[in-house]
Amino acid sequence: MDTVHKQEYKVRDLTTRSVTLFPSRAQVVRELKDVSLKPGVNEITVIGLTPTVDEHSIKVEGTGLAVISNITVELQSNRDIYEDIYPDSDNDSDETSDEEQILDPNATQEDAGELKQVRQQLVALRDEQTRAKESLASAENRLKILDAYGKHMAEEDGTDIVGSLDKYRSERKKVFHDHMAGVKESRDILLRIEDATKFEARLVAEAAKAQRKAVKAWLKAQKAKQTEQTKKDRRKAEQQKEKARIRTEREKFWPRQCYAVCITLDATSFTPMSSRRNSVSSDLVKVPVVGSDDAVDPSQLTCDLVLSYVTTAAFWSPSYDLQLSTTTNKATLCFDAQLTNKTSETWSNCKIVLSTSQASFSGIADAIPTLAPWRIKLAIRGTVRDNTALLASREELREKESWQAQRKQLPPQQSRNALFGRPQQNAWGASHGWGGQQQQLQQQQLQQQSQQSQQSTAAEVFGAPEEVLRKKAAKSANMMAVASSSFASNARSAFPPPPAPSAPVPGGGPALHASVATSGGLFGVGGGGFGSHASRGGGLFAARPDLADDETEVNVDVEPELDFEESAMEETGLTTTYDLSNSKTLAPRSTASKQRVVRLTLPDVVFSHTVVAKYRPVAYLKARLRNISKMTLLRGPTGLTLDGAFMGRTNLPRCSPGDSFSLSLGVDPAVKVLYPKPEVRRGTTGIFKVENSGVYTRAITLINTRSSTGGGKAIRLLVHDQIPVSEDERLKVEILQPKGLSVGGGGVGAGAPTRDGKEDRDWGTAVASLKKEGEVSWDVSLKAGRGVRLGLEYVVALPGGEHAVQCQDVGKTWTQMHE
């Protein structure tokens, strides 16, 4: 039996050539360069592939003096040790706390220095004082002895008085001299002791003062030490939290099991074989042509292998940032890509390609449906009439229901808890069955989270069912606040209260979330209401004022702004690819990273207003943009900025090159809308057949509050109102004003100025038209600083004694008809 030469590679050590991200998956291409081969059979095993790999998508190609004879794919337990890959940094040497010994102020050396010398001097003086006292006491005692001797001598007879007195005088003189010397010395010593005592007291006071100062410094040092220690403890706690967060993040992508790919190479035979599993038709190994005279050195047998596979845990989704300018009528659209990698692999320094292809077809296994005959017949008399029988066949309804259910169905995927997570090390608990129960609970929780996250992936952006999109749009409309809150608050106050949410905009997309606004939106100064640019330019559609003859425009040198590198776009059939510039590293993480794809400038932005005063007396602003680029704008979330003020986030619809799309910008507070209650004039006509009638008069007042002196331009408004539609021949409704309106007829002039001044007469134009279902529309062009009153008058006539009520089937609302 031939010896099999085995080699093992870890996938993290392989070079990543490219990663192609699709909306719901990713294709990874890795390289094995200069693989050493030995004559005979060689087994090259690549371990550590992420468990989210589609094992049927693994493919191997290569070049070299060998053929691929077999490929096996096996799901194995992760043999890597977590602590070896991610060493625990908790054992690193921590910052040593300062152990500086701060001297106790109570432990000061009182006998040190000058105080010690003074006290030694005091001791010597007291000794001298004792000697002086002793000398003085000796003199006093001698004087007593001398006096006693003199008395005794006087009592004796025959004593020489003169000699005795001389001797007494001489001795007493000596004693007196010694006594005086002792008194003088005692007095001098006492003075010296008093001076030394005062000096000692002064030194003691100075020492006490120094001690109090030392105590204060000690307490301050202790407090500073405690503060520094507290800071160190906080920093250490934050470091521990960050380590725990990183550890938790890493454990989310630590695979419990990994795929291993075993490639069998035969270096003795050069018959091309297939590298695809269970296939014998694909020739994927390219054998170099070797001349018959050339000899191959067995020690130089090498080959290059390319390993490619598809994973479902990596994808990309579009994201946009749209900046609108009402002064220049231009828009800047930044197209970004959010890259998500939730595998266990890190793709380093590789080429990133974004593709709009779904990389899978939901109906690839379904047969093309065939129309079944739709046969009808007359129903039996007396049966209940089914008005929907001729609208759709039973087969059509059944197929539609099956198709919708199939589109909503998510592809089956394993729970991430079964694929990822650090293994538990509590063997005792596992042996008693507790670990298994806990693991099952964790698997159920993570499976629910995985299903929720899968429903919100980029697959909904590219071809999601209409029902899902409508539900998401309704949900986003409820969560987002109409921008009128921020606009109106800007016009009312420089420091407004938090904006309140309102309903979605009729006829447009979901309302914008206006709870976040920059200083140009909520705190802007001036009457613009749409950011700093509008306020400086004199309103929403303010034009740049021309410079006077004596004025010159100063060009200020502006520092160059930082910009993003854009990607290269290529269209291939029905798929568009974007090659990101330079090499990128895509590591597994819970959040998506953002990469700039392209930046577009869209000119000729059309701003318009829509007013449905009957429901809401406000003017909704809408922008219409045209995609002049060669790329298709995919559906995705969009951050919207108007004149430098951040408005919120909305959804950008899919737009092909050359097509247009509209975005709702919320309520424009600069347009004032008044809609008072109707006026009614009732009357009765007829002699033989009494008929009651009522004339209803309504009026819509529009005022453009922008200043005309600041260069504000006229705005276009589409105003909607309605008259009732009769469902009974005896109930008649006729429109009186505007005159000449008829269903399907041309428009008629309408509108009157709100004031009688000469300047107010030139307010603009308004054309009224009557549509089906009683809808009356005015196409208004209203100049800045002007107002217009749009009148609507109609008569309702009905037989006497009767009254009109609204039908039970109200039908669609204006918003539903224009969706």
XYZ file of C-alpha atoms in Angstrom, residues 47-376:
330
model
C -9.495 22.858 8.902
C -11.327 25.654 10.637
C -13.895 26.665 8.022
C -16.825 28.504 9.544
C -19.785 26.261 10.369
C -22.081 28.539 8.367
C -20.502 27.338 5.115
C -22.749 25.686 2.561
C -20.864 22.397 2.265
C -22.198 21.789 -1.232
C -20.655 25.045 -2.440
C -17.071 24.107 -1.562
C -14.928 23.972 -4.660
C -11.216 23.442 -5.212
C -9.162 24.489 -8.205
C -5.458 24.625 -8.740
C -2.376 24.331 -10.918
C 0.657 22.104 -10.575
C 2.114 18.685 -11.318
C -0.682 16.732 -9.656
C -4.315 15.850 -10.083
C -7.141 15.986 -7.581
C -8.427 12.486 -7.038
C -10.848 13.077 -4.164
C -12.401 15.777 -2.002
C -14.196 15.144 1.263
C -15.944 17.641 3.511
C -16.568 16.826 7.146
C -18.029 18.768 10.054
C -15.748 18.310 13.054
C -15.486 19.665 16.548
C -13.356 22.738 16.925
C -9.923 21.503 17.949
C -8.605 24.960 18.771
C -8.346 26.013 22.391
C -9.899 29.344 23.153
C -7.192 30.336 25.652
C -4.454 29.620 23.107
C -6.021 31.799 20.443
C -7.096 34.554 22.830
C -4.749 34.534 25.856
C -6.326 35.859 29.002
C -4.898 39.298 29.624
C -6.182 39.343 33.212
C -2.942 37.777 34.398
C -0.876 40.628 33.036
C 0.968 42.681 35.573
C -1.355 45.331 36.836
C -0.257 48.761 37.734
C 1.469 48.573 41.074
C -0.107 50.790 43.642
C 2.088 53.363 45.182
C 3.293 52.125 48.550
C 5.081 55.281 49.462
C 5.449 55.508 53.196
C 4.067 58.831 54.316
C 5.480 59.732 57.733
C 3.042 60.021 60.568
C 3.012 63.619 61.775
C 2.672 62.370 65.355
C 5.989 60.586 65.053
C 8.090 63.764 64.771
C 11.359 63.910 66.764
C 10.781 66.577 69.341
C 14.370 66.435 70.635
C 15.897 67.041 67.307
C 17.758 70.180 66.371
C 17.629 73.400 68.289
C 14.931 72.276 70.697
C 17.168 69.474 71.862
C 20.013 71.856 72.555
C 17.741 74.192 74.533
C 16.485 71.369 76.667
C 19.995 70.134 77.309
C 20.920 73.680 78.312
C 17.935 73.768 80.686
C 19.086 70.549 82.294
C 22.563 71.998 82.810
C 21.146 75.226 84.237
C 18.982 73.320 86.651
C 22.016 71.359 87.749
C 23.889 74.616 88.312
C 20.885 75.963 90.169
C 20.985 72.932 92.401
C 24.684 73.503 93.085
C 24.036 77.193 93.824
C 21.268 76.267 96.212
C 23.563 73.780 97.833
C 26.274 76.445 98.225
C 23.725 78.893 99.675
C 22.413 76.298 102.122
C 25.965 75.472 103.162
C 26.664 79.155 103.869
C 23.492 79.475 105.917
C 24.307 76.377 107.952
C 27.858 77.579 108.568
C 26.500 80.925 109.720
C 24.222 79.132 112.155
C 27.121 77.065 113.402
C 29.211 80.201 113.756
C 26.455 81.969 115.696
C 26.093 78.988 117.984
C 29.814 78.904 118.528
C 29.835 82.607 119.442
C 27.120 82.123 122.047
C 28.902 79.179 123.538
C 32.165 81.082 123.620
C 30.568 83.997 125.529
C 29.410 81.703 128.307
C 32.845 80.351 129.024
C 35.160 82.217 131.342
C 38.647 83.147 130.451
C 37.982 83.355 126.787
C 39.937 85.806 124.684
C 37.095 88.059 123.587
C 39.076 90.183 121.196
C 40.632 87.271 119.446
C 37.381 85.399 119.343
C 35.571 88.368 117.845
C 38.227 88.817 115.237
C 37.995 85.174 114.371
C 34.171 85.345 114.357
C 34.309 88.430 112.147
C 36.672 86.755 109.737
C 34.654 83.551 109.537
C 31.361 85.356 109.244
C 32.800 87.456 106.443
C 33.751 84.311 104.563
C 30.362 82.794 105.164
C 28.640 85.971 104.021
C 30.824 86.074 100.942
C 29.916 82.482 100.118
C 26.227 83.224 100.806
C 26.224 86.256 98.544
C 28.033 84.344 95.848
C 25.394 81.605 96.113
C 22.530 84.138 95.966
C 24.034 85.900 92.988
C 24.699 82.654 91.196
C 21.158 81.405 91.898
C 19.716 84.660 90.566
C 21.800 84.457 87.395
C 20.914 80.845 86.867
C 17.225 81.589 87.407
C 17.317 84.317 84.753
C 19.088 82.014 82.361
C 16.515 79.291 83.085
C 13.674 81.724 82.400
C 15.233 82.751 79.092
C 15.820 79.149 78.121
C 12.270 78.236 79.153
C 10.811 81.022 76.998
C 12.995 79.945 74.103
C 11.843 76.352 74.626
C 8.212 77.436 74.665
C 8.697 79.338 71.412
C 10.371 76.350 69.839
C 7.571 74.061 71.077
C 4.956 76.418 69.584
C 6.810 76.454 66.294
C 7.040 72.671 66.428
C 3.287 72.420 67.113
C 2.604 74.707 64.192
C 4.849 72.644 61.975
C 3.136 69.514 63.222
C -0.318 70.903 62.365
C 0.978 71.801 58.923
C 2.431 68.327 58.564
C -0.884 66.795 59.628
C -2.716 68.879 57.035
C -0.239 67.889 54.340
C -0.510 64.272 55.439
C -4.282 64.338 55.246
C -4.090 65.999 51.825
C -1.612 63.401 50.648
C -3.842 60.655 52.005
C -6.841 62.132 50.200
C -4.882 62.465 46.964
C -3.696 58.909 47.385
C -7.239 57.685 47.927
C -8.458 59.691 44.913
C -5.706 58.264 42.740
C -6.456 54.783 44.008
C -10.147 55.304 43.250
C -9.256 56.405 39.721
C -7.067 53.351 39.320
C -9.864 51.126 40.581
C -12.294 52.740 38.143
C -9.855 52.387 35.268
C -9.297 48.793 36.226
C -13.058 48.204 36.414
C -13.500 49.793 32.990
C -10.697 47.660 31.639
C -12.366 44.596 33.107
C -15.676 45.606 31.505
C -13.965 46.136 28.165
C -12.214 42.779 28.479
C -15.529 41.149 29.318
C -17.187 42.853 26.348
C -14.413 41.727 23.990
C -14.542 38.245 25.456
C -18.307 38.094 25.011
C -17.986 39.399 21.452
C -15.346 36.792 20.641
C -17.379 34.010 22.178
C -20.284 34.909 19.888
C -18.139 33.895 16.928
C -16.168 31.071 18.498
C -17.231 27.987 16.525
C -18.243 24.856 18.320
C -17.797 22.897 15.097
C -15.806 23.615 11.965
C -15.728 22.205 8.484
C -12.623 20.372 7.358
C -11.860 19.921 3.657
C -9.592 16.989 2.765
C -8.071 17.219 -0.725
C -6.396 14.103 -2.115
C -3.710 14.851 -4.702
C -2.030 12.212 -6.847
C 1.461 13.293 -7.828
C 2.141 10.148 -9.900
C -0.680 10.339 -12.409
C -1.553 13.402 -14.484
C -5.045 12.461 -15.593
C -7.304 15.457 -15.003
C -9.968 14.758 -12.424
C -12.898 16.756 -11.127
C -12.752 18.749 -7.925
C -16.490 19.072 -7.436
C -18.102 16.609 -5.100
C -20.046 13.766 -6.731
C -19.146 15.026 -10.187
C -16.976 13.606 -12.936
C -17.565 16.185 -15.646
C -15.697 19.318 -14.544
C -12.013 19.628 -15.297
C -10.738 22.063 -12.681
C -7.069 21.120 -12.372
C -4.775 22.648 -14.931
C -1.732 20.472 -15.536
C 1.223 22.334 -17.044
C 2.569 20.917 -20.289
C 5.884 19.175 -19.617
C 8.153 18.114 -22.450
C 9.026 14.492 -22.858
C 12.681 15.274 -22.376
C 12.084 17.273 -19.202
C 12.697 15.518 -15.928
C 10.798 16.598 -12.815
C 12.719 16.725 -9.587
C 10.597 15.000 -6.917
C 11.835 17.464 -4.313
C 10.425 20.340 -6.378
C 6.881 19.021 -6.751
C 4.546 21.900 -5.788
C 1.060 23.048 -6.614
C -1.189 26.044 -6.004
C -4.727 25.465 -4.749
C -7.701 27.803 -4.712
C -10.465 27.032 -2.213
C -13.823 28.758 -2.664
C -17.004 28.403 -0.637
C -20.258 30.204 0.152
C -21.446 31.214 3.610
C -24.842 32.555 4.655
C -23.551 34.500 7.675
C -22.033 37.370 5.683
C -23.819 39.829 3.430
C -24.154 43.505 2.572
C -26.995 46.007 2.476
C -27.236 49.520 1.011
C -27.397 52.680 3.093
C -27.678 56.258 1.906
C -27.106 59.800 3.062
C -29.064 62.397 1.106
C -28.300 66.110 1.428
C -30.823 68.468 -0.170
C -30.387 72.161 -0.856
C -33.421 74.332 -1.489
C -31.273 77.299 -2.535
C -29.520 75.502 -5.409
C -32.148 72.800 -6.056
C -29.415 70.179 -5.940
C -28.932 66.991 -3.964
C -25.858 65.034 -2.927
C -26.439 61.313 -2.495
C -23.817 59.201 -0.732
C -24.253 55.499 -1.446
C -22.726 53.404 1.333
C -22.530 49.680 1.850
C -22.992 48.087 5.249
C -20.794 45.002 5.392
C -21.730 42.275 7.838
C -19.559 39.308 8.800
C -21.029 36.958 11.396
C -18.862 33.962 10.587
C -15.940 32.673 12.610
C -13.377 33.761 10.016
C -11.438 36.971 9.552
C -10.754 37.908 5.941
C -7.630 40.017 5.999
C -6.210 42.251 3.282
C -8.471 40.969 0.564
C -10.440 42.370 -2.318
C -14.063 43.107 -1.436
C -16.652 42.918 -4.207
C -20.300 43.823 -3.720
C -22.906 42.198 -5.938
C -26.599 42.935 -6.288
C -27.328 39.356 -7.315
C -29.301 37.313 -4.869
C -26.932 34.399 -5.579
C -29.923 32.087 -5.300
C -33.291 31.784 -7.007
C -36.247 31.158 -4.776
C -38.094 29.200 -7.462
C -35.216 27.224 -8.936
C -36.792 23.950 -7.878
C -40.323 24.924 -8.983
C -41.780 24.035 -12.338
C -43.113 26.777 -14.560
C -46.874 26.929 -13.932
C -49.287 26.060 -16.708
C -52.624 27.782 -17.052
C -55.555 25.493 -16.369
C -58.762 26.032 -18.415
C -61.133 28.505 -16.775
C -64.555 27.100 -17.510
C -67.722 28.859 -16.414
